[in-house]
Coordinates of C-alpha atoms in Angstrom, one line a residue:
M14 CA -10.3 -1.3 29.0
N15 CA -8.8 1.0 26.0
Y16 CA -9.3 0.1 22.0
K17 CA -6.7 -2.3 22.1
E18 CA -7.4 -4.0 24.3
T19 CA -11.1 -4.5 23.5
V20 CA -10.3 -5.5 20.3
N21 CA -7.9 -8.1 21.7
W22 CA -10.7 -9.1 24.2
M23 CA -13.2 -9.6 21.0
F24 CA -10.3 -11.1 19.3
Q25 CA -9.3 -13.6 21.8
Q26 CA -12.5 -14.6 24.0
L27 CA -15.1 -14.9 21.1
P28 CA -14.7 -17.5 18.3
M29 CA -13.7 -15.5 15.1
Y30 CA -13.8 -17.3 11.7
Q31 CA -11.1 -15.0 10.7
T32 CA -8.6 -16.1 12.8
Q33 CA -9.8 -19.8 13.9
G34 CA -12.0 -21.3 10.9
A35 CA -14.5 -23.9 11.9
S36 CA -15.2 -23.7 15.3
A37 CA -16.3 -20.0 15.0
Y38 CA -18.6 -21.3 13.0
R39 CA -22.5 -20.9 14.2
K40 CA -25.1 -23.2 12.4
D41 CA -28.1 -20.8 13.3
L42 CA -29.5 -17.1 13.7
T43 CA -30.7 -17.9 17.5
N44 CA -27.9 -15.9 19.3
T45 CA -28.2 -13.4 16.8
I46 CA -32.1 -12.5 17.0
L47 CA -31.4 -13.0 20.7
L48 CA -28.8 -9.8 20.6
A49 CA -31.0 -8.1 18.7
N50 CA -33.5 -8.1 21.1
H51 CA -31.2 -7.1 23.4
L52 CA -30.6 -3.9 21.6
G53 CA -33.4 -2.7 20.5
N54 CA -33.9 -4.2 17.3
P55 CA -31.6 -2.0 15.5
E56 CA -31.6 -3.3 12.0
R57 CA -35.8 -2.4 11.9
N58 CA -34.8 1.1 11.8
L59 CA -32.0 0.3 8.8
K60 CA -33.2 0.9 4.7
C61 CA -30.3 -1.4 3.8
I62 CA -28.8 -3.6 0.4
H63 CA -28.2 -7.2 1.8
V64 CA -25.0 -8.5 -0.4
A65 CA -24.2 -12.7 -0.8
G66 CA -21.9 -14.0 -3.4
T67 CA -18.8 -16.2 -3.6
N68 CA -16.6 -13.7 -4.8
G69 CA -17.1 -9.7 -5.9
K70 CA -19.0 -9.1 -2.7
G71 CA -16.8 -7.0 -1.1
S72 CA -16.0 -5.1 -4.3
T73 CA -20.1 -5.1 -5.2
S74 CA -20.7 -3.4 -1.7
H75 CA -18.2 -0.6 -2.0
L76 CA -18.7 0.5 -5.1
L77 CA -22.6 0.4 -4.5
A78 CA -21.7 2.8 -1.1
S79 CA -19.7 5.0 -3.4
I80 CA -22.3 5.7 -5.6
F81 CA -24.6 6.2 -3.1
Q82 CA -22.1 9.2 -1.3
E83 CA -21.8 10.8 -5.0
A84 CA -25.7 11.4 -4.5
G85 CA -25.3 13.1 -1.1
H86 CA -26.6 10.1 0.8
Q87 CA -25.0 9.1 4.3
V88 CA -24.1 5.4 4.1
G89 CA -23.5 2.9 6.3
L90 CA -20.9 0.1 5.1
Y91 CA -20.3 -3.2 6.7
T92 CA -18.0 -5.9 5.6
S93 CA -15.6 -8.7 6.4
P94 CA -13.1 -10.0 6.7
H95 CA -10.9 -6.8 7.7
L96 CA -6.9 -6.0 6.5
K97 CA -5.3 -4.1 9.1
D98 CA -8.0 -2.8 11.8
F99 CA -11.2 -4.4 13.2
R100 CA -12.6 -0.9 12.0
E101 CA -12.8 -1.2 8.5
R102 CA -15.8 -3.5 8.9
I103 CA -17.5 -0.5 10.5
K104 CA -17.6 2.8 8.2
I105 CA -20.1 5.5 7.3
N106 CA -19.2 7.9 4.2
G107 CA -15.9 6.2 4.3
T108 CA -14.6 6.8 7.5
E109 CA -14.3 4.1 10.0
I110 CA -16.2 3.3 13.4
S111 CA -14.6 5.6 16.2
E112 CA -12.0 3.4 18.6
E113 CA -14.4 5.0 21.5
F114 CA -17.8 3.7 19.6
V115 CA -16.3 0.0 19.9
T116 CA -14.4 0.1 23.3
K117 CA -18.4 1.8 24.9
F118 CA -20.2 -1.0 23.0
V119 CA -18.4 -3.7 24.2
H120 CA -18.0 -2.1 27.7
Q121 CA -21.8 -2.0 27.9
H122 CA -22.8 -5.3 26.4
R123 CA -19.6 -7.3 27.8
T124 CA -21.9 -9.7 30.3
F125 CA -24.4 -10.0 28.1
F126 CA -21.8 -11.3 25.5
E127 CA -20.2 -13.4 28.0
N128 CA -23.1 -15.0 29.1
N129 CA -25.1 -15.8 25.5
S130 CA -21.5 -16.7 24.7
L131 CA -21.6 -14.7 21.5
S132 CA -19.5 -15.5 18.5
F133 CA -16.9 -12.5 17.3
F134 CA -19.0 -12.4 14.3
E135 CA -22.7 -11.9 16.2
M136 CA -21.1 -9.4 18.1
S137 CA -19.5 -7.4 15.0
V138 CA -22.8 -7.4 13.6
G139 CA -24.9 -6.1 16.4
L140 CA -22.4 -3.3 16.7
A141 CA -23.0 -2.0 13.2
F142 CA -26.5 -2.4 13.5
E143 CA -26.3 -0.1 16.6
Y144 CA -24.1 2.3 15.2
F145 CA -25.7 2.7 12.0
R146 CA -29.2 3.4 13.7
E147 CA -27.5 5.5 16.0
K148 CA -25.8 7.6 13.1
Q149 CA -29.1 7.5 11.4
V150 CA -27.5 6.5 8.4
D151 CA -29.4 7.1 5.3
L152 CA -28.8 3.5 3.3
A153 CA -27.1 0.5 4.7
I154 CA -24.9 -2.2 2.7
I155 CA -25.0 -5.1 4.4
E156 CA -22.3 -7.8 3.2
V157 CA -23.0 -10.9 4.2
G158 CA -20.0 -13.0 6.3
M159 CA -20.4 -16.6 4.8
G160 CA -23.2 -18.3 3.2
G161 CA -26.7 -16.2 3.6
R162 CA -29.4 -18.4 5.2
L163 CA -27.1 -19.0 8.7
D164 CA -25.2 -15.5 8.2
S165 CA -25.5 -13.3 11.1
T166 CA -26.5 -10.3 9.3
N167 CA -29.6 -12.4 7.3
I168 CA -32.0 -11.0 10.0
I169 CA -32.4 -7.6 7.8
N170 CA -35.4 -7.4 5.7
P171 CA -33.5 -4.6 3.0
L172 CA -35.1 -3.1 0.1
V173 CA -32.9 -5.4 -2.4
S174 CA -31.2 -8.6 -1.7
V175 CA -28.1 -8.7 -4.2
I176 CA -26.5 -12.3 -4.9
T177 CA -22.6 -11.8 -6.8
N178 CA -22.0 -15.4 -7.9
I179 CA -21.5 -18.8 -6.9
G180 CA -18.3 -20.6 -6.4
L181 CA -16.9 -23.8 -4.6
D182 CA -15.8 -22.5 -1.8
H183 CA -16.1 -22.8 2.2
V184 CA -17.6 -26.2 1.2
Q185 CA -17.2 -28.2 4.6
F186 CA -19.8 -25.5 5.8
L187 CA -21.9 -24.6 2.9
G188 CA -22.1 -28.1 0.7
N189 CA -20.2 -29.3 -2.2
T190 CA -22.2 -28.2 -4.9
L191 CA -22.8 -25.5 -6.7
E192 CA -26.8 -26.4 -6.0
L193 CA -26.3 -26.7 -2.1
I194 CA -23.9 -23.6 -1.7
A195 CA -26.6 -21.3 -4.1
N196 CA -29.6 -22.9 -1.8
E197 CA -27.8 -21.3 1.4
K198 CA -27.0 -18.1 -0.9
A199 CA -30.3 -17.8 -1.9
G200 CA -31.2 -18.0 2.1
I201 CA -31.0 -14.0 1.8
I202 CA -34.2 -13.6 -0.3
K203 CA -36.4 -12.3 1.5
S204 CA -40.8 -12.2 1.1
N205 CA -41.6 -9.4 -1.7
V206 CA -37.6 -7.8 -1.8
P207 CA -36.9 -7.6 -5.5
V208 CA -33.5 -9.7 -5.8
V209 CA -30.4 -8.9 -8.2
I210 CA -28.1 -12.0 -9.6
G211 CA -24.8 -11.2 -11.0
E212 CA -23.5 -14.5 -12.5
Y213 CA -24.7 -17.6 -12.8
T214 CA -25.1 -21.0 -13.5
P215 CA -27.7 -23.5 -15.4
E216 CA -27.3 -25.3 -11.8
T217 CA -27.8 -22.4 -9.8
K218 CA -29.9 -20.1 -11.9
I219 CA -33.0 -22.7 -11.7
V220 CA -32.3 -22.6 -7.4
F221 CA -32.6 -18.7 -7.7
Q222 CA -36.0 -18.6 -9.5
D223 CA -37.1 -21.2 -7.2
K224 CA -36.4 -18.9 -4.2
A225 CA -37.5 -16.1 -5.7
L226 CA -41.0 -17.7 -7.0
E227 CA -41.5 -19.1 -3.3
N228 CA -41.1 -15.5 -1.9
H229 CA -42.9 -13.8 -4.6
S230 CA -39.7 -11.8 -5.1
E231 CA -39.2 -10.1 -8.8
I232 CA -35.6 -11.5 -9.7
F233 CA -33.0 -9.7 -12.2
F234 CA -30.0 -11.2 -14.0
A235 CA -27.6 -8.6 -14.0
S236 CA -25.0 -10.6 -16.6
D237 CA -28.3 -10.4 -19.2
E238 CA -29.7 -7.6 -18.7
I239 CA -26.9 -4.8 -18.5
K240 CA -24.8 -3.9 -21.2
E241 CA -23.3 -0.8 -21.0
D242 CA -19.7 -0.6 -18.9
Y243 CA -18.1 2.6 -17.0
P244 CA -14.5 3.2 -16.1
S245 CA -13.9 2.3 -12.4
A246 CA -11.1 2.5 -9.8
L247 CA -10.8 -0.9 -9.5
L248 CA -8.5 -2.2 -12.4
G249 CA -8.9 -6.4 -11.6
N250 CA -10.2 -8.0 -14.7
Y251 CA -12.8 -9.3 -12.2
Q252 CA -14.6 -6.5 -11.7
I253 CA -16.4 -6.2 -15.6
F254 CA -18.9 -8.9 -13.5
N255 CA -19.3 -6.8 -10.2
K256 CA -20.3 -3.7 -12.0
K257 CA -22.6 -5.0 -13.9
T258 CA -24.1 -6.4 -10.5
V259 CA -24.1 -3.0 -9.3
L260 CA -25.4 -1.1 -12.1
K261 CA -28.8 -3.9 -12.2
T262 CA -29.1 -3.1 -8.3
I263 CA -29.1 1.0 -9.1
R264 CA -31.5 0.4 -12.0
V265 CA -33.8 -1.7 -9.6
M266 CA -33.0 1.6 -6.5
Q267 CA -33.7 4.1 -9.0
S268 CA -37.5 3.0 -9.1
M269 CA -37.9 4.0 -5.4
E270 CA -38.8 7.1 -4.9
E271 CA -36.6 7.9 -1.5
F272 CA -33.4 7.4 -3.8
K273 CA -32.2 9.6 -6.7
I274 CA -29.2 8.3 -8.2
A275 CA -28.3 10.4 -11.9
E276 CA -25.6 9.0 -14.3
V277 CA -23.2 11.3 -13.1
H278 CA -22.8 9.8 -9.8
I279 CA -23.0 5.8 -10.9
K280 CA -20.1 7.6 -13.3
D281 CA -18.7 9.2 -10.6
G282 CA -19.0 6.5 -7.9
F283 CA -17.2 4.3 -9.7
L284 CA -14.0 6.4 -10.9
N285 CA -13.8 7.6 -7.1
V286 CA -15.0 4.2 -5.2
V287 CA -11.2 3.9 -3.6
K288 CA -11.0 7.4 -2.2
N289 CA -14.9 6.9 -1.2
T290 CA -14.4 4.0 0.7
G291 CA -11.3 3.2 1.2
L292 CA -11.2 -0.2 -0.5
Q293 CA -8.0 -1.9 -0.3
G294 CA -6.4 -5.1 -2.1
R295 CA -8.0 -5.9 -5.2
W296 CA -6.0 -6.0 -8.1
Q297 CA -4.0 -3.0 -6.0
Q298 CA -0.4 -1.6 -7.7
L299 CA 2.1 -1.7 -4.4
Q300 CA 5.0 0.4 -6.6
E301 CA 6.2 0.7 -9.9
S302 CA 9.7 -0.9 -11.4
P303 CA 9.2 -3.7 -10.5
K304 CA 5.7 -3.4 -11.0
V305 CA 4.2 -5.1 -7.5
I306 CA 0.3 -6.2 -7.6
C307 CA -1.7 -7.4 -4.8
D308 CA -5.2 -9.3 -4.6
T309 CA -6.9 -10.9 -2.3
A310 CA -8.9 -13.6 -4.6
H311 CA -8.1 -16.6 -2.6
N312 CA -10.5 -20.1 -4.4
S313 CA -10.8 -21.4 -7.4
D314 CA -13.2 -19.2 -9.7
G315 CA -11.3 -15.7 -8.3
L316 CA -7.9 -16.9 -8.4
K317 CA -8.5 -18.2 -12.2
I318 CA -9.7 -14.7 -13.1
V319 CA -6.2 -12.9 -11.9
M320 CA -3.8 -15.2 -13.0
K321 CA -5.1 -15.0 -16.4
Q322 CA -4.7 -10.9 -15.4
V323 CA -1.0 -11.6 -13.8
L324 CA 0.0 -13.7 -17.5
Q325 CA -1.3 -10.9 -19.6
Q326 CA 1.3 -8.0 -18.3
E327 CA 4.5 -7.3 -19.9
Y328 CA 7.4 -8.3 -17.7
K329 CA 10.8 -10.2 -18.3
H330 CA 10.5 -12.6 -15.4
L331 CA 7.2 -13.4 -12.6
H332 CA 7.7 -13.6 -9.0
I333 CA 5.1 -14.9 -6.7
V334 CA 4.5 -14.3 -2.9
I335 CA 2.0 -17.1 -1.8
G336 CA 0.6 -18.1 1.3
V337 CA -3.1 -19.9 2.2
V338 CA -4.8 -20.5 5.3
N339 CA -5.3 -24.1 6.0
D340 CA -8.5 -25.5 4.9
K341 CA -8.1 -23.9 1.6
E342 CA -8.5 -27.2 -1.3
L343 CA -4.9 -26.8 -2.6
D344 CA -5.8 -29.2 -5.1
A345 CA -8.0 -26.6 -6.6
I346 CA -5.9 -23.8 -7.1
L347 CA -2.7 -24.5 -7.5
P348 CA -2.7 -25.8 -10.8
L349 CA -4.5 -22.3 -11.7
F350 CA -0.7 -20.9 -11.1
P351 CA 1.9 -20.6 -13.8
T352 CA 4.8 -23.0 -13.5
N353 CA 7.4 -20.2 -15.4
A354 CA 7.7 -18.0 -12.1
T355 CA 10.0 -18.2 -8.8
Y356 CA 8.0 -18.7 -5.7
Y357 CA 8.0 -17.6 -2.2
F358 CA 6.5 -19.3 0.2
C359 CA 5.5 -17.8 3.1
K360 CA 2.5 -18.4 6.1
P361 CA -0.1 -16.0 6.8
N362 CA 0.2 -14.9 10.8
I363 CA -3.2 -16.0 11.8
P364 CA -3.6 -19.8 13.5
R365 CA -5.4 -20.6 10.5
G366 CA -2.3 -20.1 8.3
L367 CA -1.1 -23.4 6.6
E368 CA 2.6 -23.8 7.3
A369 CA 4.7 -22.9 4.3
V370 CA 6.8 -26.0 3.7
I371 CA 3.8 -28.0 3.5
L372 CA 2.4 -25.6 0.5
K373 CA 6.0 -25.8 -0.9
E374 CA 5.5 -29.4 -0.7
K375 CA 1.9 -29.5 -2.8
A376 CA 3.6 -26.4 -5.0
C377 CA 6.6 -28.7 -6.0
E378 CA 3.6 -31.0 -7.3
N379 CA 2.2 -28.4 -9.5
K380 CA 5.8 -28.0 -10.9
L381 CA 6.2 -24.8 -9.0
I382 CA 9.2 -24.1 -7.6
G383 CA 10.5 -21.6 -5.1
E384 CA 11.7 -21.2 -1.6
V385 CA 10.2 -21.1 2.0
Y386 CA 10.6 -17.9 4.2
S387 CA 9.8 -17.3 7.7
S388 CA 7.1 -14.6 7.3
V389 CA 5.0 -12.7 4.6
S390 CA 7.0 -10.0 5.0
E391 CA 10.1 -12.2 4.5
A392 CA 9.2 -13.7 1.3
Y393 CA 8.3 -10.3 0.2
L394 CA 11.4 -8.3 0.9
A395 CA 13.3 -11.0 -1.1
A396 CA 10.8 -10.8 -4.2
K397 CA 11.9 -7.3 -4.3
K398 CA 15.6 -7.8 -3.8
N399 CA 15.4 -10.5 -6.4
A400 CA 13.4 -8.8 -8.4
D401 CA 14.8 -7.0 -11.9
Q402 CA 13.1 -3.5 -13.0
E403 CA 11.4 -5.0 -15.7
D404 CA 9.7 -7.7 -13.6
F405 CA 6.4 -8.4 -12.0
I406 CA 5.7 -9.5 -8.7
F407 CA 2.5 -10.9 -7.5
V408 CA 1.3 -11.5 -4.1
G409 CA -1.7 -12.9 -2.9
G410 CA -3.5 -16.2 -2.1
S411 CA -4.7 -15.2 0.5
T412 CA -6.5 -12.0 2.4
F413 CA -4.2 -12.3 5.5
V414 CA -0.8 -12.2 3.2
V415 CA -2.4 -9.0 1.4
A416 CA -3.0 -7.8 4.7
E417 CA 0.5 -8.5 6.2
I418 CA 2.3 -6.3 3.4
L419 CA -0.4 -3.5 3.2

């Protein structure tokens, strides 16, 4: 199989949460451990930072990678989901894993994958660890897929564990209270490994403190401890929280002899994060006149901040291109959107996409008025056609909507 055929096989033959949702979720690490043993435990050869959280873990991971790159280190970065190409998930110093490596890995281990019914995510994690080991990265920054305790990435023993924040998302898997979700995220806290918490609430703080105490792990609360700020190429208002988390993580890492991080590396890392890592979809401007911004925020905590920033923009009229997945809590997110806008309802082109007609019906209950379009691209083109130069267009609601217009 060539690369395209290999990736198509991965998507079609194995459960993939990105497209299929609940059926792809695995409730234990048995298969991940089985695969790691099969590969000779590549994760044991890696120095890692492990990043979990409801929102911001992608931005946090990329900012960390950028800073260590500026300091001259070879940095592996594993994130999910991807926007356009599977290879976005696995990078070294901003360069995506080669098509040849992906194809060779799947070909070499395909029989094992099939015999043990490995999931898409389990296979992807194994590929990342194997790639980073072979390329002998100085540091691997590993983003949790979902949750933490039972996530396939949670077989590593990192130098630092990072939890950005806790919000009500994926409640069907992680629990329907902040305490329950925090307990799942806190599952990445390891024995005698320091942990940095980005944001917390009274309910979640005690969960983190108890887990850290149980594991004899020093715990740091970035929002309390970090006062300084640095300019960044990431312009979303929510990045202020991520930057604090990153700064505290760097301060913890600076005490480790093998990593020399200077202030200039931090400043340049923030400013050059897009150039260094290729991060997309975070308050990303696509054009001017009319101004078009896309953002991958997709749950209530993330969208609350993004919608506030949308309303702070100067414009004559607001246009919003929106699509969501079918397991999204619409009653939680639709009230966050402004009523004084024209809406372009669409369905992301994945099996999990919610039909645009259903989205419009629910939106109308919240006085969000607009039309249904047959695709994301059609909705986006209609918004651009209808908008005057002084108008503002926002595209979002789902990672997959943003992916289709980038």
